[in-house]
Amino acid sequence: MGTRVAVLASGKGSNLQALLDDPDVRPWVALVVSDREDSGALVRAEDAGVAAIFLDPKAHPSRADFDRALLQVLELENIDVVVLAGFMRILSGEFVRAFEGRLLNIHPALLPAFPGAHSVRDALEWGAKVTGVTVHFVDEEVDHGPIVLQEAVPIEPGDDEHSLHERIHEVEHRLYPRAVKLLGEGRVRVEGRTVRVVES
Ligand code: GAR
């Protein structure tokens, strides 16, 4: 049996779609969880025939409660790898430790520049000429863990948040399936802050 991947998403789920559209990654995606009932990710999962769960933050008011419920679901489904795809919640230390080395995030900037929830807007407002995409392991600090893949996206004169995010998305949709594949194939070694990809 292959790697069992859970994708966690809050938004429209275009990164989830890129994972579902990759013929190597698709069979690994066992579960999609969202903290928003109206997330496009849940619809995309259902359309693809993948189990989809809405976990209601109102039913689990503290972060610890929510994350414990999430851990329970992932354990029940025998999940090996958790992929955050626009999941807009910060995960507790307990959760992060449970999936250490098996928990990926995608961030719409070149970390450590522009961490946080508004990175595309922040890069524009800063007047940066280049931003990009980072795929990284999640550790207990926000937008901080070892970097697996990064790619730059130039900021063009006249860009607004929408046009820039669209070009960032194009890069994300290429990078994320590649990173998930590397991890699922066991080809990723973490040495301190440095991630090394082992040739197949
Ligand atoms: C993506 O651009 C992702 O990098 C970003 O949310 C978007 C989700 O899009 N994540 C963050 O900002 C995390 N801090 P999607 O729902 O279409 O995949």
PDB file of C-alpha atoms and ligand atoms in Angstrom:
ATOM      1  CA  MET A   1       0.000   0.000   0.000  1.00  0.00           C
ATOM      2  CA  GLY A   2       1.284   3.508  -0.858  1.00  0.00           C
ATOM      3  CA  THR A   3       1.700   6.576   1.327  1.00  0.00           C
ATOM      4  CA  ARG A   4      -1.596   7.780   2.802  1.00  0.00           C
ATOM      5  CA  VAL A   5      -1.850  11.563   2.501  1.00  0.00           C
ATOM      6  CA  ALA A   6      -4.356  13.887   4.195  1.00  0.00           C
ATOM      7  CA  VAL A   7      -4.767  17.366   2.707  1.00  0.00           C
ATOM      8  CA  LEU A   8      -5.949  20.127   5.059  1.00  0.00           C
ATOM      9  CA  ALA A   9      -7.466  23.177   3.362  1.00  0.00           C
ATOM     10  CA  SER A  10      -9.585  26.194   4.296  1.00  0.00           C
ATOM     11  CA  GLY A  11     -10.022  27.997   0.989  1.00  0.00           C
ATOM     12  CA  LYS A  12     -10.848  27.378  -2.635  1.00  0.00           C
ATOM     13  CA  GLY A  13      -8.572  24.343  -2.819  1.00  0.00           C
ATOM     14  CA  SER A  14      -6.679  24.963  -6.060  1.00  0.00           C
ATOM     15  CA  ASN A  15      -3.549  23.405  -4.521  1.00  0.00           C
ATOM     16  CA  LEU A  16      -5.584  20.364  -3.508  1.00  0.00           C
ATOM     17  CA  GLN A  17      -6.764  20.190  -7.134  1.00  0.00           C
ATOM     18  CA  ALA A  18      -3.159  20.253  -8.389  1.00  0.00           C
ATOM     19  CA  LEU A  19      -2.399  17.288  -6.101  1.00  0.00           C
ATOM     20  CA  LEU A  20      -5.502  15.430  -7.307  1.00  0.00           C
ATOM     21  CA  ASP A  21      -4.552  16.124 -10.936  1.00  0.00           C
ATOM     22  CA  ASP A  22      -1.103  14.559 -10.520  1.00  0.00           C
ATOM     23  CA  PRO A  23      -1.351  10.902 -11.519  1.00  0.00           C
ATOM     24  CA  ASP A  24       1.379   9.842  -9.060  1.00  0.00           C
ATOM     25  CA  VAL A  25       0.037  11.779  -6.065  1.00  0.00           C
ATOM     26  CA  ARG A  26      -3.696  11.236  -6.644  1.00  0.00           C
ATOM     27  CA  PRO A  27      -3.756   7.598  -5.448  1.00  0.00           C
ATOM     28  CA  TRP A  28      -2.095   8.641  -2.172  1.00  0.00           C
ATOM     29  CA  VAL A  29      -4.706  11.252  -1.242  1.00  0.00           C
ATOM     30  CA  ALA A  30      -6.871   9.397   1.270  1.00  0.00           C
ATOM     31  CA  LEU A  31      -8.602  12.260   3.033  1.00  0.00           C
ATOM     32  CA  VAL A  32      -9.376  15.985   2.830  1.00  0.00           C
ATOM     33  CA  VAL A  33     -10.202  17.927   5.996  1.00  0.00           C
ATOM     34  CA  SER A  34     -11.423  21.505   6.133  1.00  0.00           C
ATOM     35  CA  ASP A  35     -12.174  23.835   9.025  1.00  0.00           C
ATOM     36  CA  ARG A  36     -14.662  25.684   6.777  1.00  0.00           C
ATOM     37  CA  GLU A  37     -17.904  24.161   5.671  1.00  0.00           C
ATOM     38  CA  ASP A  38     -17.973  26.311   2.504  1.00  0.00           C
ATOM     39  CA  SER A  39     -14.414  25.424   1.436  1.00  0.00           C
ATOM     40  CA  GLY A  40     -14.095  24.631  -2.262  1.00  0.00           C
ATOM     41  CA  ALA A  41     -11.634  21.940  -1.213  1.00  0.00           C
ATOM     42  CA  LEU A  42     -14.477  19.788   0.170  1.00  0.00           C
ATOM     43  CA  VAL A  43     -16.325  19.972  -3.157  1.00  0.00           C
ATOM     44  CA  ARG A  44     -13.164  19.131  -5.106  1.00  0.00           C
ATOM     45  CA  ALA A  45     -12.530  16.119  -2.835  1.00  0.00           C
ATOM     46  CA  GLU A  46     -16.076  14.845  -3.263  1.00  0.00           C
ATOM     47  CA  ASP A  47     -15.862  15.309  -7.047  1.00  0.00           C
ATOM     48  CA  ALA A  48     -12.681  13.229  -7.037  1.00  0.00           C
ATOM     49  CA  GLY A  49     -14.230  10.515  -4.858  1.00  0.00           C
ATOM     50  CA  VAL A  50     -11.941  11.279  -1.907  1.00  0.00           C
ATOM     51  CA  ALA A  51     -13.254  11.199   1.672  1.00  0.00           C
ATOM     52  CA  ALA A  52     -13.946  14.759   2.826  1.00  0.00           C
ATOM     53  CA  ILE A  53     -14.552  15.930   6.373  1.00  0.00           C
ATOM     54  CA  PHE A  54     -15.597  19.310   7.748  1.00  0.00           C
ATOM     55  CA  LEU A  55     -14.208  19.701  11.261  1.00  0.00           C
ATOM     56  CA  ASP A  56     -16.174  22.479  12.936  1.00  0.00           C
ATOM     57  CA  PRO A  57     -14.009  24.859  14.994  1.00  0.00           C
ATOM     58  CA  LYS A  58     -17.181  25.887  16.885  1.00  0.00           C
ATOM     59  CA  ALA A  59     -17.547  22.334  18.176  1.00  0.00           C
ATOM     60  CA  HIS A  60     -13.923  22.423  19.405  1.00  0.00           C
ATOM     61  CA  PRO A  61     -13.445  25.938  20.725  1.00  0.00           C
ATOM     62  CA  SER A  62      -9.861  25.634  21.976  1.00  0.00           C
ATOM     63  CA  ARG A  63      -6.940  24.966  19.647  1.00  0.00           C
ATOM     64  CA  ALA A  64      -5.941  21.946  21.733  1.00  0.00           C
ATOM     65  CA  ASP A  65      -9.461  20.443  21.398  1.00  0.00           C
ATOM     66  CA  PHE A  66      -9.612  21.025  17.658  1.00  0.00           C
ATOM     67  CA  ASP A  67      -6.165  19.591  17.060  1.00  0.00           C
ATOM     68  CA  ARG A  68      -6.873  16.526  19.194  1.00  0.00           C
ATOM     69  CA  ALA A  69     -10.043  15.848  17.189  1.00  0.00           C
ATOM     70  CA  LEU A  70      -8.026  16.290  14.001  1.00  0.00           C
ATOM     71  CA  LEU A  71      -5.323  13.908  15.244  1.00  0.00           C
ATOM     72  CA  GLN A  72      -7.995  11.335  16.046  1.00  0.00           C
ATOM     73  CA  VAL A  73      -9.421  11.507  12.515  1.00  0.00           C
ATOM     74  CA  LEU A  74      -5.953  11.203  10.960  1.00  0.00           C
ATOM     75  CA  GLU A  75      -5.071   8.241  13.172  1.00  0.00           C
ATOM     76  CA  LEU A  76      -8.320   6.463  12.333  1.00  0.00           C
ATOM     77  CA  GLU A  77      -7.511   6.897   8.642  1.00  0.00           C
ATOM     78  CA  ASN A  78      -3.900   5.686   9.120  1.00  0.00           C
ATOM     79  CA  ILE A  79      -2.511   8.883   7.618  1.00  0.00           C
ATOM     80  CA  ASP A  80       1.276   8.967   7.035  1.00  0.00           C
ATOM     81  CA  VAL A  81       1.714  12.462   5.599  1.00  0.00           C
ATOM     82  CA  VAL A  82      -0.237  15.678   6.219  1.00  0.00           C
ATOM     83  CA  VAL A  83      -0.205  18.374   3.547  1.00  0.00           C
ATOM     84  CA  LEU A  84      -1.410  21.884   4.408  1.00  0.00           C
ATOM     85  CA  ALA A  85      -2.867  23.543   1.318  1.00  0.00           C
ATOM     86  CA  GLY A  86      -4.155  26.951   2.324  1.00  0.00           C
ATOM     87  CA  PHE A  87      -5.074  25.727   5.825  1.00  0.00           C
ATOM     88  CA  MET A  88      -5.434  28.988   7.706  1.00  0.00           C
ATOM     89  CA  ARG A  89      -5.091  27.714  11.273  1.00  0.00           C
ATOM     90  CA  ILE A  90      -1.975  27.514  13.372  1.00  0.00           C
ATOM     91  CA  LEU A  91      -1.434  23.966  14.618  1.00  0.00           C
ATOM     92  CA  SER A  92      -0.560  23.154  18.223  1.00  0.00           C
ATOM     93  CA  GLY A  93       2.845  21.864  19.303  1.00  0.00           C
ATOM     94  CA  GLU A  94       1.250  18.521  20.154  1.00  0.00           C
ATOM     95  CA  PHE A  95      -0.041  18.159  16.586  1.00  0.00           C
ATOM     96  CA  VAL A  96       3.204  19.275  14.971  1.00  0.00           C
ATOM     97  CA  ARG A  97       5.255  16.853  17.098  1.00  0.00           C
ATOM     98  CA  ALA A  98       2.920  13.968  16.206  1.00  0.00           C
ATOM     99  CA  PHE A  99       3.639  14.537  12.485  1.00  0.00           C
ATOM    100  CA  GLU A 100       7.232  15.751  12.694  1.00  0.00           C
ATOM    101  CA  GLY A 101       8.969  15.221   9.364  1.00  0.00           C
ATOM    102  CA  ARG A 102       5.628  14.237   7.789  1.00  0.00           C
ATOM    103  CA  LEU A 103       3.890  17.633   7.751  1.00  0.00           C
ATOM    104  CA  LEU A 104       4.274  19.999   4.776  1.00  0.00           C
ATOM    105  CA  ASN A 105       3.043  23.534   4.173  1.00  0.00           C
ATOM    106  CA  ILE A 106       2.999  25.753   1.100  1.00  0.00           C
ATOM    107  CA  HIS A 107       3.517  29.466   1.579  1.00  0.00           C
ATOM    108  CA  PRO A 108       3.020  32.205  -1.056  1.00  0.00           C
ATOM    109  CA  ALA A 109       6.361  34.001  -0.520  1.00  0.00           C
ATOM    110  CA  LEU A 110      10.068  33.241  -0.318  1.00  0.00           C
ATOM    111  CA  LEU A 111      10.433  32.492   3.403  1.00  0.00           C
ATOM    112  CA  PRO A 112      11.773  33.860   5.667  1.00  0.00           C
ATOM    113  CA  ALA A 113      10.472  36.958   3.838  1.00  0.00           C
ATOM    114  CA  PHE A 114       6.783  37.783   4.287  1.00  0.00           C
ATOM    115  CA  PRO A 115       5.535  35.154   6.747  1.00  0.00           C
ATOM    116  CA  GLY A 116       1.914  35.261   7.977  1.00  0.00           C
ATOM    117  CA  ALA A 117      -1.528  35.278   6.418  1.00  0.00           C
ATOM    118  CA  HIS A 118      -1.171  38.199   3.944  1.00  0.00           C
ATOM    119  CA  SER A 119       2.153  37.466   2.258  1.00  0.00           C
ATOM    120  CA  VAL A 120       1.141  38.428  -1.280  1.00  0.00           C
ATOM    121  CA  ARG A 121      -0.190  41.828  -0.169  1.00  0.00           C
ATOM    122  CA  ASP A 122       2.797  42.321   2.160  1.00  0.00           C
ATOM    123  CA  ALA A 123       5.315  41.724  -0.648  1.00  0.00           C
ATOM    124  CA  LEU A 124       3.501  44.241  -2.887  1.00  0.00           C
ATOM    125  CA  GLU A 125       3.255  46.848  -0.143  1.00  0.00           C
ATOM    126  CA  TRP A 126       6.942  46.386   0.671  1.00  0.00           C
ATOM    127  CA  GLY A 127       7.791  47.215  -2.933  1.00  0.00           C
ATOM    128  CA  ALA A 128       9.649  43.921  -3.411  1.00  0.00           C
ATOM    129  CA  LYS A 129      10.707  43.109  -6.986  1.00  0.00           C
ATOM    130  CA  VAL A 130      10.673  39.361  -6.414  1.00  0.00           C
ATOM    131  CA  THR A 131       8.561  37.072  -4.256  1.00  0.00           C
ATOM    132  CA  GLY A 132       7.710  33.415  -4.765  1.00  0.00           C
ATOM    133  CA  VAL A 133       6.667  30.101  -3.293  1.00  0.00           C
ATOM    134  CA  THR A 134       8.081  28.036  -0.435  1.00  0.00           C
ATOM    135  CA  VAL A 135       7.268  24.426   0.403  1.00  0.00           C
ATOM    136  CA  HIS A 136       8.532  23.652   3.879  1.00  0.00           C
ATOM    137  CA  PHE A 137       8.221  21.239   6.778  1.00  0.00           C
ATOM    138  CA  VAL A 138       6.097  22.576   9.591  1.00  0.00           C
ATOM    139  CA  ASP A 139       7.761  22.987  12.955  1.00  0.00           C
ATOM    140  CA  GLU A 140       6.521  24.631  16.134  1.00  0.00           C
ATOM    141  CA  GLU A 141       7.184  28.165  14.888  1.00  0.00           C
ATOM    142  CA  VAL A 142       4.919  29.690  12.249  1.00  0.00           C
ATOM    143  CA  ASP A 143       6.260  29.640   8.630  1.00  0.00           C
ATOM    144  CA  HIS A 144       9.635  28.521   9.919  1.00  0.00           C
ATOM    145  CA  GLY A 145      10.506  24.853   9.284  1.00  0.00           C
ATOM    146  CA  PRO A 146      13.162  23.430   6.910  1.00  0.00           C
ATOM    147  CA  ILE A 147      12.643  24.392   3.260  1.00  0.00           C
ATOM    148  CA  VAL A 148      12.023  21.590   0.753  1.00  0.00           C
ATOM    149  CA  LEU A 149      11.497  23.585  -2.480  1.00  0.00           C
ATOM    150  CA  GLN A 150      11.417  27.274  -3.397  1.00  0.00           C
ATOM    151  CA  GLU A 151      10.816  29.153  -6.608  1.00  0.00           C
ATOM    152  CA  ALA A 152      10.928  32.875  -7.309  1.00  0.00           C
ATOM    153  CA  VAL A 153       8.095  34.850  -8.945  1.00  0.00           C
ATOM    154  CA  PRO A 154       8.963  38.332 -10.273  1.00  0.00           C
ATOM    155  CA  ILE A 155       6.660  41.197  -9.304  1.00  0.00           C
ATOM    156  CA  GLU A 156       5.692  43.142 -12.435  1.00  0.00           C
ATOM    157  CA  PRO A 157       4.916  46.863 -12.559  1.00  0.00           C
ATOM    158  CA  GLY A 158       1.132  47.217 -12.315  1.00  0.00           C
ATOM    159  CA  ASP A 159       0.642  43.970 -10.396  1.00  0.00           C
ATOM    160  CA  ASP A 160      -2.156  43.925  -7.857  1.00  0.00           C
ATOM    161  CA  GLU A 161      -2.779  41.266  -5.217  1.00  0.00           C
ATOM    162  CA  HIS A 162      -4.996  39.273  -7.582  1.00  0.00           C
ATOM    163  CA  SER A 163      -2.640  39.216 -10.599  1.00  0.00           C
ATOM    164  CA  LEU A 164       0.399  38.427  -8.462  1.00  0.00           C
ATOM    165  CA  HIS A 165      -1.373  35.681  -6.516  1.00  0.00           C
ATOM    166  CA  GLU A 166      -2.497  34.145  -9.809  1.00  0.00           C
ATOM    167  CA  ARG A 167       1.130  33.797 -10.989  1.00  0.00           C
ATOM    168  CA  ILE A 168       2.135  32.507  -7.539  1.00  0.00           C
ATOM    169  CA  HIS A 169      -0.620  29.895  -7.775  1.00  0.00           C
ATOM    170  CA  GLU A 170       0.727  28.682 -11.133  1.00  0.00           C
ATOM    171  CA  VAL A 171       4.086  28.007  -9.491  1.00  0.00           C
ATOM    172  CA  GLU A 172       2.461  26.446  -6.421  1.00  0.00           C
ATOM    173  CA  HIS A 173       0.535  24.016  -8.588  1.00  0.00           C
ATOM    174  CA  ARG A 174       3.815  22.752 -10.068  1.00  0.00           C
ATOM    175  CA  LEU A 175       5.901  22.756  -6.881  1.00  0.00           C
ATOM    176  CA  TYR A 176       3.517  21.124  -4.416  1.00  0.00           C
ATOM    177  CA  PRO A 177       2.868  17.864  -6.275  1.00  0.00           C
ATOM    178  CA  ARG A 178       6.632  17.569  -6.835  1.00  0.00           C
ATOM    179  CA  ALA A 179       7.383  18.047  -3.105  1.00  0.00           C
ATOM    180  CA  VAL A 180       4.661  15.628  -1.970  1.00  0.00           C
ATOM    181  CA  LYS A 181       5.955  13.033  -4.439  1.00  0.00           C
ATOM    182  CA  LEU A 182       9.528  13.384  -3.108  1.00  0.00           C
ATOM    183  CA  LEU A 183       8.339  12.965   0.483  1.00  0.00           C
ATOM    184  CA  GLY A 184       6.036  10.048  -0.352  1.00  0.00           C
ATOM    185  CA  GLU A 185       8.864   8.282  -2.175  1.00  0.00           C
ATOM    186  CA  GLY A 186      11.086   8.658   0.921  1.00  0.00           C
ATOM    187  CA  ARG A 187      13.572  10.796  -1.011  1.00  0.00           C
ATOM    188  CA  VAL A 188      13.751  13.714   1.436  1.00  0.00           C
ATOM    189  CA  ARG A 189      16.392  13.933   4.193  1.00  0.00           C
ATOM    190  CA  VAL A 190      16.326  16.705   6.799  1.00  0.00           C
ATOM    191  CA  GLU A 191      19.728  17.649   8.210  1.00  0.00           C
ATOM    192  CA  GLY A 192      19.221  20.508  10.661  1.00  0.00           C
ATOM    193  CA  ARG A 193      17.654  23.295   8.602  1.00  0.00           C
ATOM    194  CA  THR A 194      18.822  21.809   5.321  1.00  0.00           C
ATOM    195  CA  VAL A 195      16.676  19.488   3.254  1.00  0.00           C
ATOM    196  CA  ARG A 196      18.462  17.159   0.861  1.00  0.00           C
ATOM    197  CA  VAL A 197      16.735  15.330  -1.974  1.00  0.00           C
ATOM    198  CA  VAL A 198      18.079  11.820  -2.538  1.00  0.00           C
ATOM    199  CA  GLU A 199      18.356  10.788  -6.187  1.00  0.00           C
ATOM    200  CA  SER A 200      16.140   7.840  -7.092  1.00  0.00           C
TER     201      SER A 200
HETATM  202  C1  GAR B   1      -2.139  29.451  -1.438  1.00  0.00           C
HETATM  203  O1  GAR B   1      -1.600  30.502  -2.200  1.00  0.00           O
HETATM  204  C2  GAR B   1      -1.266  29.146  -0.247  1.00  0.00           C
HETATM  205  O2  GAR B   1       0.087  29.333  -0.510  1.00  0.00           O
HETATM  206  C3  GAR B   1      -1.775  30.154   0.751  1.00  0.00           C
HETATM  207  O3  GAR B   1      -3.168  30.120   0.590  1.00  0.00           O
HETATM  208  C4  GAR B   1      -3.462  29.874  -0.787  1.00  0.00           C
HETATM  209  C5  GAR B   1      -4.514  28.782  -0.850  1.00  0.00           C
HETATM  210  O4  GAR B   1      -4.996  28.639  -2.153  1.00  0.00           O
HETATM  211  N1  GAR B   1      -1.384  29.810   2.072  1.00  0.00           N
HETATM  212  C6  GAR B   1      -1.090  30.720   3.014  1.00  0.00           C
HETATM  213  O5  GAR B   1      -1.172  31.922   2.844  1.00  0.00           O
HETATM  214  C7  GAR B   1      -0.638  30.137   4.351  1.00  0.00           C
HETATM  215  N2  GAR B   1      -0.086  31.152   5.171  1.00  0.00           N
HETATM  216  P1  GAR B   1      -5.872  27.380  -2.576  1.00  0.00           P
HETATM  217  O6  GAR B   1      -7.015  27.252  -1.552  1.00  0.00           O
HETATM  218  O7  GAR B   1      -6.403  27.734  -3.935  1.00  0.00           O
HETATM  219  O8  GAR B   1      -4.998  26.164  -2.594  1.00  0.00           O
END
